[in-house]
PDB file of C-alpha atoms in Angstrom:
ATOM      1  CA  UNK A   1     223.438 -52.786 115.441  1.00 93.00           C
ATOM      2  CA  UNK A   2     224.694 -53.057 111.873  1.00 97.00           C
ATOM      3  CA  UNK A   3     221.719 -52.762 109.510  1.00 98.00           C
ATOM      4  CA  UNK A   4     221.703 -54.083 105.949  1.00 98.00           C
ATOM      5  CA  UNK A   5     219.176 -53.998 103.138  1.00 98.00           C
ATOM      6  CA  UNK A   6     218.657 -57.400 101.500  1.00 98.00           C
ATOM      7  CA  UNK A   7     217.665 -57.247  97.823  1.00 97.00           C
ATOM      8  CA  UNK A   8     216.534 -60.101  95.589  1.00 94.00           C
ATOM      9  CA  UNK A   9     214.488 -60.567  92.416  1.00 89.00           C
ATOM     10  CA  UNK A  10     212.166 -63.327  93.633  1.00 88.00           C
ATOM     11  CA  UNK A  11     208.775 -62.675  95.202  1.00 86.00           C
ATOM     12  CA  UNK A  12     208.487 -62.802  98.968  1.00 91.00           C
ATOM     13  CA  UNK A  13     206.159 -65.810  98.866  1.00 88.00           C
ATOM     14  CA  UNK A  14     208.449 -67.870  96.598  1.00 87.00           C
ATOM     15  CA  UNK A  15     210.576 -70.662  98.097  1.00 88.00           C
ATOM     16  CA  UNK A  16     213.606 -68.378  97.914  1.00 93.00           C
ATOM     17  CA  UNK A  17     211.797 -65.493  99.614  1.00 94.00           C
ATOM     18  CA  UNK A  18     210.352 -67.565 102.422  1.00 95.00           C
ATOM     19  CA  UNK A  19     213.597 -69.397 103.223  1.00 97.00           C
ATOM     20  CA  UNK A  20     215.886 -66.371 102.961  1.00 97.00           C
ATOM     21  CA  UNK A  21     213.597 -64.133 105.011  1.00 98.00           C
ATOM     22  CA  UNK A  22     213.496 -66.755 107.759  1.00 98.00           C
ATOM     23  CA  UNK A  23     217.290 -67.161 107.609  1.00 98.00           C
ATOM     24  CA  UNK A  24     217.959 -63.454 108.115  1.00 98.00           C
ATOM     25  CA  UNK A  25     215.458 -63.336 110.982  1.00 98.00           C
ATOM     26  CA  UNK A  26     217.360 -66.265 112.525  1.00 98.00           C
ATOM     27  CA  UNK A  27     220.679 -64.433 112.124  1.00 98.00           C
ATOM     28  CA  UNK A  28     219.277 -61.386 113.945  1.00 98.00           C
ATOM     29  CA  UNK A  29     218.111 -63.642 116.763  1.00 98.00           C
ATOM     30  CA  UNK A  30     221.380 -65.581 117.004  1.00 98.00           C
ATOM     31  CA  UNK A  31     223.436 -62.377 117.069  1.00 98.00           C
ATOM     32  CA  UNK A  32     221.205 -60.859 119.757  1.00 98.00           C
ATOM     33  CA  UNK A  33     220.258 -58.022 117.436  1.00 98.00           C
ATOM     34  CA  UNK A  34     223.800 -57.067 116.478  1.00 98.00           C
ATOM     35  CA  UNK A  35     222.887 -57.650 112.805  1.00 98.00           C
ATOM     36  CA  UNK A  36     219.555 -56.365 111.484  1.00 98.00           C
ATOM     37  CA  UNK A  37     218.121 -56.775 107.993  1.00 98.00           C
ATOM     38  CA  UNK A  38     215.518 -54.965 105.899  1.00 98.00           C
ATOM     39  CA  UNK A  39     214.100 -57.178 103.144  1.00 98.00           C
ATOM     40  CA  UNK A  40     213.363 -55.852  99.627  1.00 97.00           C
ATOM     41  CA  UNK A  41     212.013 -58.605  97.329  1.00 94.00           C
ATOM     42  CA  UNK A  42     210.913 -58.331  93.703  1.00 89.00           C
ATOM     43  CA  UNK A  43     213.683 -55.986  92.507  1.00 90.00           C
ATOM     44  CA  UNK A  44     212.283 -53.189  94.688  1.00 94.00           C
ATOM     45  CA  UNK A  45     215.725 -51.586  94.853  1.00 94.00           C
ATOM     46  CA  UNK A  46     216.340 -51.913  91.113  1.00 91.00           C
ATOM     47  CA  UNK A  47     217.604 -54.565  88.731  1.00 88.00           C
ATOM     48  CA  UNK A  48     220.323 -57.050  89.668  1.00 87.00           C
ATOM     49  CA  UNK A  49     222.839 -54.922  87.765  1.00 88.00           C
ATOM     50  CA  UNK A  50     221.711 -51.736  89.532  1.00 92.00           C
ATOM     51  CA  UNK A  51     221.893 -53.299  92.988  1.00 94.00           C
ATOM     52  CA  UNK A  52     225.325 -54.821  92.372  1.00 94.00           C
ATOM     53  CA  UNK A  53     226.619 -51.411  91.278  1.00 95.00           C
ATOM     54  CA  UNK A  54     225.244 -49.862  94.490  1.00 96.00           C
ATOM     55  CA  UNK A  55     226.848 -52.591  96.584  1.00 96.00           C
ATOM     56  CA  UNK A  56     230.256 -52.237  94.949  1.00 96.00           C
ATOM     57  CA  UNK A  57     230.035 -48.448  95.357  1.00 96.00           C
ATOM     58  CA  UNK A  58     229.716 -48.910  99.133  1.00 96.00           C
ATOM     59  CA  UNK A  59     226.018 -49.237  99.941  1.00 97.00           C
ATOM     60  CA  UNK A  60     225.147 -51.456 102.958  1.00 97.00           C
ATOM     61  CA  UNK A  61     223.402 -54.000 100.755  1.00 97.00           C
ATOM     62  CA  UNK A  62     223.214 -57.775 100.601  1.00 98.00           C
ATOM     63  CA  UNK A  63     222.320 -58.872  97.078  1.00 96.00           C
ATOM     64  CA  UNK A  64     221.268 -62.156  95.518  1.00 96.00           C
ATOM     65  CA  UNK A  65     223.451 -62.619  92.436  1.00 92.00           C
ATOM     66  CA  UNK A  66     223.418 -65.397  89.878  1.00 90.00           C
ATOM     67  CA  UNK A  67     226.717 -67.022  89.028  1.00 93.00           C
ATOM     68  CA  UNK A  68     226.212 -65.540  85.554  1.00 88.00           C
ATOM     69  CA  UNK A  69     225.991 -62.013  86.971  1.00 90.00           C
ATOM     70  CA  UNK A  70     229.176 -62.530  88.974  1.00 94.00           C
ATOM     71  CA  UNK A  71     230.766 -64.036  85.863  1.00 92.00           C
ATOM     72  CA  UNK A  72     230.513 -60.627  84.222  1.00 91.00           C
ATOM     73  CA  UNK A  73     232.874 -59.366  86.954  1.00 94.00           C
ATOM     74  CA  UNK A  74     235.192 -62.411  87.065  1.00 95.00           C
ATOM     75  CA  UNK A  75     234.963 -64.038  83.612  1.00 93.00           C
ATOM     76  CA  UNK A  76     236.374 -67.406  84.739  1.00 91.00           C
ATOM     77  CA  UNK A  77     233.293 -67.759  86.963  1.00 94.00           C
ATOM     78  CA  UNK A  78     230.841 -67.431  84.050  1.00 91.00           C
ATOM     79  CA  UNK A  79     231.008 -71.095  82.903  1.00 93.00           C
ATOM     80  CA  UNK A  80     229.715 -72.196  86.329  1.00 94.00           C
ATOM     81  CA  UNK A  81     226.389 -70.719  85.197  1.00 89.00           C
ATOM     82  CA  UNK A  82     226.365 -72.346  81.750  1.00 92.00           C
ATOM     83  CA  UNK A  83     223.674 -74.874  80.790  1.00 90.00           C
ATOM     84  CA  UNK A  84     224.055 -78.396  82.153  1.00 91.00           C
ATOM     85  CA  UNK A  85     227.291 -77.799  84.110  1.00 93.00           C
ATOM     86  CA  UNK A  86     225.623 -79.182  87.265  1.00 93.00           C
ATOM     87  CA  UNK A  87     223.859 -82.545  87.278  1.00 89.00           C
ATOM     88  CA  UNK A  88     221.687 -81.566  90.244  1.00 89.00           C
ATOM     89  CA  UNK A  89     221.100 -78.712  92.684  1.00 89.00           C
ATOM     90  CA  UNK A  90     223.293 -80.193  95.408  1.00 91.00           C
ATOM     91  CA  UNK A  91     226.418 -80.133  93.248  1.00 94.00           C
ATOM     92  CA  UNK A  92     226.492 -76.372  93.830  1.00 95.00           C
ATOM     93  CA  UNK A  93     227.205 -77.136  97.497  1.00 91.00           C
ATOM     94  CA  UNK A  94     230.082 -79.398  96.446  1.00 94.00           C
ATOM     95  CA  UNK A  95     231.588 -76.652  94.296  1.00 96.00           C
ATOM     96  CA  UNK A  96     231.237 -74.231  97.229  1.00 95.00           C
ATOM     97  CA  UNK A  97     233.675 -76.383  99.238  1.00 94.00           C
ATOM     98  CA  UNK A  98     236.358 -76.424  96.542  1.00 97.00           C
ATOM     99  CA  UNK A  99     239.674 -74.659  96.081  1.00 97.00           C
ATOM    100  CA  UNK A 100     238.360 -73.618  92.669  1.00 97.00           C
ATOM    101  CA  UNK A 101     235.594 -71.499  94.219  1.00 97.00           C
ATOM    102  CA  UNK A 102     238.018 -70.151  96.836  1.00 97.00           C
ATOM    103  CA  UNK A 103     240.163 -68.776  94.011  1.00 97.00           C
ATOM    104  CA  UNK A 104     237.116 -67.215  92.338  1.00 97.00           C
ATOM    105  CA  UNK A 105     236.015 -65.731  95.673  1.00 97.00           C
ATOM    106  CA  UNK A 106     239.404 -64.080  96.168  1.00 97.00           C
ATOM    107  CA  UNK A 107     239.040 -62.425  92.755  1.00 97.00           C
ATOM    108  CA  UNK A 108     235.512 -61.253  93.605  1.00 98.00           C
ATOM    109  CA  UNK A 109     236.689 -59.713  96.891  1.00 98.00           C
ATOM    110  CA  UNK A 110     239.251 -57.700  94.926  1.00 97.00           C
ATOM    111  CA  UNK A 111     236.264 -56.314  92.981  1.00 97.00           C
ATOM    112  CA  UNK A 112     234.477 -55.325  96.252  1.00 97.00           C
ATOM    113  CA  UNK A 113     232.173 -58.369  96.236  1.00 98.00           C
ATOM    114  CA  UNK A 114     232.182 -60.693  99.283  1.00 98.00           C
ATOM    115  CA  UNK A 115     230.195 -63.922  98.748  1.00 98.00           C
ATOM    116  CA  UNK A 116     228.333 -65.136 101.836  1.00 98.00           C
ATOM    117  CA  UNK A 117     226.897 -68.421 100.551  1.00 97.00           C
ATOM    118  CA  UNK A 118     226.297 -70.473  97.421  1.00 96.00           C
ATOM    119  CA  UNK A 119     223.100 -72.284  96.519  1.00 94.00           C
ATOM    120  CA  UNK A 120     220.553 -73.218  93.869  1.00 91.00           C
ATOM    121  CA  UNK A 121     216.812 -72.691  93.922  1.00 83.00           C
ATOM    122  CA  UNK A 122     215.538 -75.128  91.341  1.00 82.00           C
ATOM    123  CA  UNK A 123     216.004 -75.925  87.699  1.00 89.00           C
ATOM    124  CA  UNK A 124     215.250 -73.075  85.316  1.00 92.00           C
ATOM    125  CA  UNK A 125     212.679 -73.712  82.595  1.00 96.00           C
ATOM    126  CA  UNK A 126     211.176 -71.664  79.762  1.00 98.00           C
ATOM    127  CA  UNK A 127     207.612 -70.373  79.905  1.00 98.00           C
ATOM    128  CA  UNK A 128     206.439 -68.903  76.621  1.00 98.00           C
ATOM    129  CA  UNK A 129     203.710 -67.909  74.217  1.00 98.00           C
ATOM    130  CA  UNK A 130     205.066 -70.414  71.649  1.00 98.00           C
ATOM    131  CA  UNK A 131     205.915 -74.102  71.932  1.00 98.00           C
ATOM    132  CA  UNK A 132     209.527 -75.133  72.587  1.00 98.00           C
ATOM    133  CA  UNK A 133     210.592 -78.710  71.846  1.00 97.00           C
ATOM    134  CA  UNK A 134     214.191 -78.129  70.699  1.00 97.00           C
ATOM    135  CA  UNK A 135     216.734 -75.330  70.824  1.00 97.00           C
ATOM    136  CA  UNK A 136     215.896 -74.560  67.186  1.00 97.00           C
ATOM    137  CA  UNK A 137     212.379 -73.508  68.240  1.00 98.00           C
ATOM    138  CA  UNK A 138     213.873 -70.457  69.998  1.00 98.00           C
ATOM    139  CA  UNK A 139     215.161 -68.968  66.743  1.00 98.00           C
ATOM    140  CA  UNK A 140     213.535 -65.677  65.840  1.00 98.00           C
ATOM    141  CA  UNK A 141     211.752 -65.221  69.182  1.00 98.00           C
ATOM    142  CA  UNK A 142     212.217 -62.422  71.745  1.00 98.00           C
ATOM    143  CA  UNK A 143     213.267 -64.117  74.977  1.00 98.00           C
ATOM    144  CA  UNK A 144     213.804 -62.447  78.333  1.00 98.00           C
ATOM    145  CA  UNK A 145     216.875 -63.555  80.287  1.00 95.00           C
ATOM    146  CA  UNK A 146     218.938 -62.123  83.100  1.00 88.00           C
ATOM    147  CA  UNK A 147     221.290 -59.273  82.122  1.00 89.00           C
ATOM    148  CA  UNK A 148     224.536 -61.270  82.194  1.00 88.00           C
ATOM    149  CA  UNK A 149     226.589 -62.037  79.118  1.00 91.00           C
ATOM    150  CA  UNK A 150     226.160 -65.766  79.707  1.00 91.00           C
ATOM    151  CA  UNK A 151     222.358 -65.604  79.930  1.00 92.00           C
ATOM    152  CA  UNK A 152     221.968 -63.247  76.993  1.00 96.00           C
ATOM    153  CA  UNK A 153     224.515 -65.217  74.981  1.00 96.00           C
ATOM    154  CA  UNK A 154     222.621 -68.475  75.489  1.00 97.00           C
ATOM    155  CA  UNK A 155     219.693 -67.044  73.519  1.00 98.00           C
ATOM    156  CA  UNK A 156     222.024 -65.542  70.914  1.00 98.00           C
ATOM    157  CA  UNK A 157     223.653 -68.880  70.084  1.00 98.00           C
ATOM    158  CA  UNK A 158     220.164 -70.365  69.615  1.00 98.00           C
ATOM    159  CA  UNK A 159     219.453 -67.572  67.100  1.00 98.00           C
ATOM    160  CA  UNK A 160     216.834 -65.973  69.313  1.00 98.00           C
ATOM    161  CA  UNK A 161     216.664 -62.306  70.299  1.00 98.00           C
ATOM    162  CA  UNK A 162     217.723 -61.842  73.941  1.00 98.00           C
ATOM    163  CA  UNK A 163     216.447 -59.015  76.100  1.00 98.00           C
ATOM    164  CA  UNK A 164     216.196 -58.277  79.805  1.00 95.00           C
ATOM    165  CA  UNK A 165     213.744 -56.546  82.125  1.00 93.00           C
ATOM    166  CA  UNK A 166     212.870 -56.090  85.762  1.00 88.00           C
ATOM    167  CA  UNK A 167     211.165 -59.297  86.878  1.00 89.00           C
ATOM    168  CA  UNK A 168     208.001 -57.531  88.039  1.00 89.00           C
ATOM    169  CA  UNK A 169     207.459 -56.253  84.473  1.00 95.00           C
ATOM    170  CA  UNK A 170     207.494 -59.679  82.834  1.00 97.00           C
ATOM    171  CA  UNK A 171     203.771 -60.377  83.289  1.00 97.00           C
ATOM    172  CA  UNK A 172     202.737 -57.300  81.312  1.00 98.00           C
ATOM    173  CA  UNK A 173     205.539 -57.726  78.759  1.00 98.00           C
ATOM    174  CA  UNK A 174     204.395 -61.272  78.002  1.00 98.00           C
ATOM    175  CA  UNK A 175     200.750 -60.239  77.994  1.00 98.00           C
ATOM    176  CA  UNK A 176     201.373 -57.497  75.421  1.00 98.00           C
ATOM    177  CA  UNK A 177     203.786 -59.518  73.275  1.00 97.00           C
ATOM    178  CA  UNK A 178     206.807 -57.314  73.910  1.00 98.00           C
ATOM    179  CA  UNK A 179     208.586 -60.520  74.953  1.00 98.00           C
ATOM    180  CA  UNK A 180     207.600 -64.061  74.008  1.00 98.00           C
ATOM    181  CA  UNK A 181     209.359 -66.077  76.680  1.00 98.00           C
ATOM    182  CA  UNK A 182     211.227 -65.890  79.955  1.00 96.00           C
ATOM    183  CA  UNK A 183     212.834 -68.475  82.196  1.00 95.00           C
ATOM    184  CA  UNK A 184     213.154 -69.099  85.925  1.00 91.00           C
ATOM    185  CA  UNK A 185     212.628 -71.855  88.508  1.00 88.00           C
ATOM    186  CA  UNK A 186     209.079 -73.209  88.550  1.00 91.00           C
ATOM    187  CA  UNK A 187     208.409 -71.691  91.970  1.00 85.00           C
ATOM    188  CA  UNK A 188     209.051 -68.181  90.665  1.00 87.00           C
ATOM    189  CA  UNK A 189     207.197 -68.713  87.381  1.00 94.00           C
ATOM    190  CA  UNK A 190     204.191 -69.945  89.347  1.00 92.00           C
ATOM    191  CA  UNK A 191     204.229 -67.314  92.095  1.00 88.00           C
ATOM    192  CA  UNK A 192     204.450 -64.625  89.392  1.00 92.00           C
ATOM    193  CA  UNK A 193     201.242 -65.970  87.737  1.00 96.00           C
ATOM    194  CA  UNK A 194     202.916 -66.210  84.334  1.00 97.00           C
ATOM    195  CA  UNK A 195     200.721 -69.185  83.444  1.00 97.00           C
ATOM    196  CA  UNK A 196     197.932 -66.643  82.998  1.00 97.00           C
ATOM    197  CA  UNK A 197     199.695 -65.028  80.028  1.00 98.00           C
ATOM    198  CA  UNK A 198     201.656 -67.966  78.567  1.00 98.00           C
ATOM    199  CA  UNK A 199     200.328 -71.132  76.930  1.00 98.00           C
ATOM    200  CA  UNK A 200     203.505 -73.242  77.091  1.00 98.00           C
ATOM    201  CA  UNK A 201     205.991 -74.457  79.694  1.00 98.00           C
ATOM    202  CA  UNK A 202     209.119 -76.246  78.452  1.00 98.00           C
ATOM    203  CA  UNK A 203     210.876 -78.338  81.107  1.00 97.00           C
ATOM    204  CA  UNK A 204     214.320 -77.664  79.673  1.00 95.00           C
ATOM    205  CA  UNK A 205     216.117 -77.596  83.029  1.00 93.00           C
ATOM    206  CA  UNK A 206     218.942 -75.723  81.300  1.00 92.00           C
ATOM    207  CA  UNK A 207     220.274 -74.074  84.482  1.00 88.00           C
ATOM    208  CA  UNK A 208     220.131 -75.166  88.114  1.00 88.00           C
ATOM    209  CA  UNK A 209     219.943 -71.450  88.919  1.00 82.00           C
ATOM    210  CA  UNK A 210     223.112 -71.170  91.026  1.00 90.00           C
ATOM    211  CA  UNK A 211     223.338 -67.988  93.087  1.00 94.00           C
ATOM    212  CA  UNK A 212     225.376 -66.281  95.770  1.00 97.00           C
ATOM    213  CA  UNK A 213     224.356 -63.746  98.389  1.00 98.00           C
ATOM    214  CA  UNK A 214     227.012 -61.031  98.430  1.00 98.00           C
ATOM    215  CA  UNK A 215     227.956 -57.841 100.243  1.00 98.00           C
ATOM    216  CA  UNK A 216     230.766 -55.294 100.143  1.00 98.00           C
ATOM    217  CA  UNK A 217     233.904 -56.569 101.989  1.00 98.00           C
ATOM    218  CA  UNK A 218     234.119 -53.228 103.805  1.00 97.00           C
ATOM    219  CA  UNK A 219     230.978 -54.127 105.753  1.00 98.00           C
ATOM    220  CA  UNK A 220     231.847 -57.811 106.050  1.00 98.00           C
ATOM    221  CA  UNK A 221     235.063 -56.869 107.818  1.00 97.00           C
ATOM    222  CA  UNK A 222     233.086 -54.804 110.342  1.00 97.00           C
ATOM    223  CA  UNK A 223     231.280 -57.954 111.513  1.00 98.00           C
ATOM    224  CA  UNK A 224     232.954 -59.932 114.302  1.00 98.00           C
ATOM    225  CA  UNK A 225     234.388 -63.362 113.526  1.00 98.00           C
ATOM    226  CA  UNK A 226     231.741 -64.926 115.764  1.00 98.00           C
ATOM    227  CA  UNK A 227     228.909 -63.240 113.887  1.00 98.00           C
ATOM    228  CA  UNK A 228     230.517 -63.948 110.506  1.00 98.00           C
ATOM    229  CA  UNK A 229     230.370 -67.657 111.367  1.00 98.00           C
ATOM    230  CA  UNK A 230     226.693 -67.326 112.306  1.00 98.00           C
ATOM    231  CA  UNK A 231     225.930 -65.605 108.995  1.00 98.00           C
ATOM    232  CA  UNK A 232     227.737 -68.190 106.878  1.00 97.00           C
ATOM    233  CA  UNK A 233     226.431 -71.233 108.754  1.00 97.00           C
ATOM    234  CA  UNK A 234     222.825 -69.999 108.765  1.00 98.00           C
ATOM    235  CA  UNK A 235     222.841 -69.062 105.078  1.00 98.00           C
ATOM    236  CA  UNK A 236     224.535 -72.335 104.085  1.00 96.00           C
ATOM    237  CA  UNK A 237     221.787 -74.264 105.868  1.00 97.00           C
ATOM    238  CA  UNK A 238     219.178 -72.077 104.139  1.00 97.00           C
ATOM    239  CA  UNK A 239     220.670 -72.933 100.750  1.00 95.00           C
ATOM    240  CA  UNK A 240     220.274 -76.653 101.450  1.00 94.00           C
ATOM    241  CA  UNK A 241     216.710 -76.072 102.662  1.00 95.00           C
ATOM    242  CA  UNK A 242     215.904 -74.204  99.439  1.00 92.00           C
ATOM    243  CA  UNK A 243     217.202 -77.045  97.302  1.00 91.00           C
ATOM    244  CA  UNK A 244     215.250 -79.582  99.355  1.00 93.00           C
ATOM    245  CA  UNK A 245     212.002 -77.650  98.987  1.00 92.00           C
ATOM    246  CA  UNK A 246     212.514 -76.951  95.290  1.00 86.00           C
ATOM    247  CA  UNK A 247     213.110 -80.619  94.493  1.00 87.00           C
ATOM    248  CA  UNK A 248     210.187 -81.777  96.637  1.00 90.00           C
ATOM    249  CA  UNK A 249     207.801 -79.333  94.959  1.00 90.00           C
ATOM    250  CA  UNK A 250     208.951 -79.643  91.327  1.00 90.00           C
ATOM    251  CA  UNK A 251     206.346 -82.229  90.279  1.00 91.00           C
ATOM    252  CA  UNK A 252     203.581 -80.413  92.174  1.00 94.00           C
ATOM    253  CA  UNK A 253     204.403 -77.144  90.413  1.00 94.00           C
ATOM    254  CA  UNK A 254     204.175 -78.856  87.028  1.00 96.00           C
ATOM    255  CA  UNK A 255     200.722 -80.202  87.888  1.00 97.00           C
ATOM    256  CA  UNK A 256     199.608 -76.722  88.955  1.00 97.00           C
ATOM    257  CA  UNK A 257     200.602 -75.338  85.566  1.00 98.00           C
ATOM    258  CA  UNK A 258     198.713 -78.135  83.829  1.00 97.00           C
ATOM    259  CA  UNK A 259     195.647 -77.353  85.941  1.00 97.00           C
ATOM    260  CA  UNK A 260     195.844 -73.773  84.670  1.00 96.00           C
ATOM    261  CA  UNK A 261     195.642 -75.055  81.106  1.00 97.00           C
ATOM    262  CA  UNK A 262     199.327 -74.551  80.297  1.00 98.00           C
ATOM    263  CA  UNK A 263     200.741 -77.092  77.815  1.00 98.00           C
ATOM    264  CA  UNK A 264     203.837 -78.703  79.368  1.00 98.00           C
ATOM    265  CA  UNK A 265     206.522 -80.103  77.080  1.00 97.00           C
ATOM    266  CA  UNK A 266     209.736 -82.015  77.770  1.00 96.00           C
ATOM    267  CA  UNK A 267     212.104 -80.670  75.123  1.00 97.00           C
ATOM    268  CA  UNK A 268     215.216 -82.353  73.764  1.00 96.00           C
ATOM    269  CA  UNK A 269     217.871 -81.258  76.285  1.00 94.00           C
ATOM    270  CA  UNK A 270     220.647 -82.534  74.019  1.00 94.00           C
ATOM    271  CA  UNK A 271     219.715 -79.867  71.474  1.00 96.00           C
ATOM    272  CA  UNK A 272     220.284 -77.144  74.095  1.00 95.00           C
ATOM    273  CA  UNK A 273     223.536 -78.712  75.312  1.00 93.00           C
ATOM    274  CA  UNK A 274     224.775 -78.837  71.716  1.00 95.00           C
ATOM    275  CA  UNK A 275     224.937 -75.023  71.481  1.00 96.00           C
ATOM    276  CA  UNK A 276     227.002 -74.571  74.668  1.00 94.00           C
ATOM    277  CA  UNK A 277     230.401 -74.789  72.858  1.00 95.00           C
ATOM    278  CA  UNK A 278     229.262 -71.795  70.804  1.00 96.00           C
ATOM    279  CA  UNK A 279     228.615 -69.920  74.055  1.00 96.00           C
ATOM    280  CA  UNK A 280     232.240 -70.399  75.133  1.00 94.00           C
ATOM    281  CA  UNK A 281     233.335 -69.078  71.752  1.00 96.00           C
ATOM    282  CA  UNK A 282     230.945 -66.113  71.886  1.00 96.00           C
ATOM    283  CA  UNK A 283     232.252 -65.057  75.313  1.00 94.00           C
ATOM    284  CA  UNK A 284     235.882 -65.814  74.403  1.00 95.00           C
ATOM    285  CA  UNK A 285     236.287 -68.340  77.221  1.00 93.00           C
ATOM    286  CA  UNK A 286     238.432 -71.457  77.420  1.00 94.00           C
ATOM    287  CA  UNK A 287     236.225 -74.599  77.209  1.00 93.00           C
ATOM    288  CA  UNK A 288     238.726 -76.333  79.521  1.00 94.00           C
ATOM    289  CA  UNK A 289     237.187 -74.374  82.416  1.00 94.00           C
ATOM    290  CA  UNK A 290     234.269 -76.815  82.235  1.00 93.00           C
ATOM    291  CA  UNK A 291     236.631 -79.692  83.063  1.00 94.00           C
ATOM    292  CA  UNK A 292     238.082 -77.714  85.995  1.00 96.00           C
ATOM    293  CA  UNK A 293     234.602 -77.090  87.401  1.00 96.00           C
ATOM    294  CA  UNK A 294     233.514 -80.714  87.036  1.00 95.00           C
ATOM    295  CA  UNK A 295     236.745 -81.898  88.712  1.00 96.00           C
ATOM    296  CA  UNK A 296     236.129 -79.510  91.625  1.00 97.00           C
ATOM    297  CA  UNK A 297     232.553 -80.744  92.019  1.00 96.00           C
ATOM    298  CA  UNK A 298     233.470 -84.430  91.879  1.00 96.00           C
ATOM    299  CA  UNK A 299     236.289 -83.982  94.395  1.00 96.00           C
ATOM    300  CA  UNK A 300     233.983 -82.409  96.976  1.00 95.00           C
ATOM    301  CA  UNK A 301     230.783 -84.432  96.735  1.00 87.00           C
TER     302      UNK A 301
END
């Protein structure tokens, strides 16, 4: 059998962890054991950046990568991770069917990155030790984001101080005041017990958290066409299942945070959207890419 390590940042008991683990078990079953997977949740194999470097260098790894992380490799992809590009989680599936994403995928393959699926695991919100009602409230605060230029830049254009860390360290970093905020889907924020060290949850919904599972094309090309179809079909179905579960549980997660004593706010989303043009400028990207992405989504709904 071909054996691959599967690395992701989320905890194993999060929606992402449960659905993805089940999907890879299903792939092993459907391929009669020709493909076998070892699961490493919670950044056990290193940060997203570290794991992507290992994958590109030729390690037999399957990695969960945000669109923002992949945008650091193919810059035209970065705006697909910008705030408020997608109106809902399912629009990621529409973009996945487009010629636009096919062009991006071809560029990624040239960089030794083979996407296997595209999905979203819930809206990303800010949890923090200070109250956030507008983008201006982020100014002057140390805020943990993913390592990508897009994620870090989002905090920069709000005049905050961006930083990054391994996800497993965020509890202690928030508890000790090294960072004052981080963001993720509610399922991950809750499963990581961050409500124990943060007083505020801002339902900003700034990202839909689009991601892709990727591997090195060298290994992808060693898999038979029959098994490649099984991998893609099974993971595509898992992505839809993730979105379904995330949307169904969103309100319940909010109530769980409230029960913990966390103050939940609904900030002015327009104030966050207003800084996005500055993000294009910061990253030296053409704002017209936004129109291309929206056209690709609308054409494939």
